[in-house]
């Protein structure tokens, strides 16, 4: 093989390797930008303060905050919030405005734009460890948060 052909082959191989290295990096950036959720978990109060006496007041002191960090409102209708034991809360008709939060309480109460209630008579979130999972209406996981030892 002549030197000029050998150089051509090496140059072509290097160019192909460089092109294949550049394309996946660009795709990874696009994926991470597209995958960045606008709905996230804020503060979570999984251990109700005081005695766990199953009173509505105590149950409602256990809550999860869901926050829309985006610039547009998000329709949370039919979204779900679950724990490790598959206790599931399904959001009713709720539109979460941009840069706002809703607090999901365990006990009973009257739903508002800022507070919704699971209407349960028992605690949902385990104090020692648990995982909250938020899924959209199509069942895709949007956010997770966990605490305690793994």
Coordinates of C-alpha atoms in Angstrom, one line a residue:
X1 CA 0.0 0.0 0.0
X2 CA 1.4 3.4 -0.9
X3 CA 2.0 6.0 1.7
X4 CA -0.6 8.4 0.2
X5 CA -3.3 5.6 0.3
X6 CA -2.3 4.7 3.8
X7 CA -2.6 8.3 4.9
X8 CA -6.0 8.5 3.2
X9 CA -7.2 5.4 5.0
X10 CA -6.0 6.7 8.4
X11 CA -7.5 10.1 7.8
X12 CA -10.9 8.6 6.9
X13 CA -10.8 6.3 9.9
X14 CA -10.0 9.2 12.2
X15 CA -12.7 11.3 10.7
X16 CA -15.3 8.5 11.1
X17 CA -14.2 8.0 14.7
X18 CA -14.4 11.7 15.4
X19 CA -17.8 12.0 13.8
X20 CA -19.2 9.0 15.8
X21 CA -17.8 10.5 19.0
X22 CA -19.3 13.9 18.3
X23 CA -22.8 12.8 17.4
X24 CA -23.7 10.9 20.6
X25 CA -22.5 13.8 22.7
X26 CA -24.9 16.1 21.0
X27 CA -27.7 13.6 21.4
X28 CA -26.9 13.2 25.1
X29 CA -27.2 17.0 25.6
X30 CA -30.5 17.1 23.8
X31 CA -31.9 14.2 25.9
X32 CA -30.8 15.8 29.2
X33 CA -32.3 19.1 28.2
X34 CA -35.6 17.5 27.1
X35 CA -35.6 15.2 30.1
X36 CA -35.3 18.0 32.6
X37 CA -38.7 18.0 34.5
X38 CA -40.6 21.1 35.3
X39 CA -42.6 19.4 38.0
X40 CA -40.5 18.3 40.9
X41 CA -40.9 17.5 44.6
X42 CA -40.4 20.3 47.0
X43 CA -40.2 19.8 50.8
X44 CA -41.7 16.6 52.2
X45 CA -42.9 16.2 55.8
X46 CA -43.0 12.4 56.1
X47 CA -42.9 12.4 59.9
X48 CA -45.8 14.2 61.3
X49 CA -44.6 16.4 64.3
X50 CA -45.8 15.3 67.7
X51 CA -47.6 12.1 68.7
X52 CA -48.8 9.9 65.9
X53 CA -52.4 9.7 67.2
X54 CA -54.1 9.3 63.7
X55 CA -56.1 12.5 64.3
X56 CA -56.9 14.4 61.2
X57 CA -54.6 17.2 62.4
X58 CA -51.7 14.8 62.8
X59 CA -52.5 13.1 59.4
X60 CA -52.5 16.5 57.6
X61 CA -49.2 17.4 59.2
X62 CA -47.8 14.6 56.9
X63 CA -47.5 16.0 53.4
X64 CA -45.6 16.2 50.1
X65 CA -45.0 19.4 48.1
X66 CA -45.3 19.2 44.3
X67 CA -43.7 22.2 42.6
X68 CA -44.0 23.5 39.0
X69 CA -40.6 25.2 38.2
X70 CA -41.6 25.8 34.6
X71 CA -42.8 28.9 32.8
X72 CA -46.2 27.3 31.8
X73 CA -49.0 25.8 33.8
X74 CA -49.2 22.0 34.1
X75 CA -52.4 20.0 34.2
X76 CA -52.0 17.5 37.0
X77 CA -55.4 15.8 36.3
X78 CA -55.0 12.0 36.6
X79 CA -51.4 12.2 37.8
X80 CA -50.5 9.9 40.7
X81 CA -48.4 10.1 43.8
X82 CA -47.4 6.7 45.3
X83 CA -45.2 5.4 48.1
X84 CA -43.2 2.1 48.3
X85 CA -46.2 0.2 49.5
X86 CA -48.2 1.4 46.5
X87 CA -50.6 3.7 48.4
X88 CA -51.8 5.8 45.5
X89 CA -53.3 9.3 45.4
X90 CA -54.8 10.3 42.1
X91 CA -54.9 14.0 41.4
X92 CA -58.4 15.3 40.5
X93 CA -58.9 18.3 38.2
X94 CA -55.9 20.5 39.1
X95 CA -53.9 23.0 37.0
X96 CA -50.6 23.9 38.7
X97 CA -49.6 27.4 37.6
X98 CA -46.0 28.3 36.7
X99 CA -43.7 28.7 39.6
X100 CA -46.3 27.5 42.2
X101 CA -46.6 24.5 44.5
X102 CA -49.4 22.3 45.8
X103 CA -49.2 20.5 49.1
X104 CA -50.6 17.0 49.2
X105 CA -51.8 16.2 52.7
X106 CA -52.6 12.6 54.0
X107 CA -55.8 13.4 55.9
X108 CA -59.1 14.9 55.0
X109 CA -59.9 18.5 54.0
X110 CA -61.2 20.7 51.3
X111 CA -59.1 20.9 48.2
X112 CA -57.8 24.2 47.1
X113 CA -55.2 25.4 44.5
X114 CA -52.5 25.3 47.3
X115 CA -53.6 22.2 49.3
X116 CA -55.1 18.9 48.3
X117 CA -56.1 16.0 50.6
X118 CA -55.8 12.2 50.1
X119 CA -58.7 11.6 52.5
X120 CA -57.0 8.8 54.4
X121 CA -57.4 7.7 58.0
X122 CA -53.9 6.3 58.3
X123 CA -50.4 7.5 57.7
X124 CA -48.9 6.9 54.2
X125 CA -45.2 7.9 54.5
X126 CA -42.9 5.7 56.6
X127 CA -40.7 7.7 58.9
X128 CA -37.7 5.4 58.7
X129 CA -37.5 5.1 54.9
X130 CA -39.8 5.4 51.9
X131 CA -39.9 6.7 48.4
X132 CA -42.4 9.1 46.8
X133 CA -43.0 8.7 43.1
X134 CA -44.9 11.2 40.9
X135 CA -46.3 9.9 37.6
X136 CA -48.0 11.8 34.8
X137 CA -51.4 10.8 33.3
X138 CA -49.6 8.5 30.9
X139 CA -47.9 6.7 33.8
X140 CA -44.4 8.0 33.1
X141 CA -42.3 8.8 36.2
X142 CA -41.8 12.5 36.5
X143 CA -40.1 12.8 39.9
X144 CA -39.0 10.6 42.8
X145 CA -37.8 11.4 46.3
X146 CA -36.6 8.9 48.9
X147 CA -35.4 9.1 52.5
X148 CA -33.9 6.8 55.1
X149 CA -31.4 4.0 54.7
X150 CA -31.4 2.1 51.4

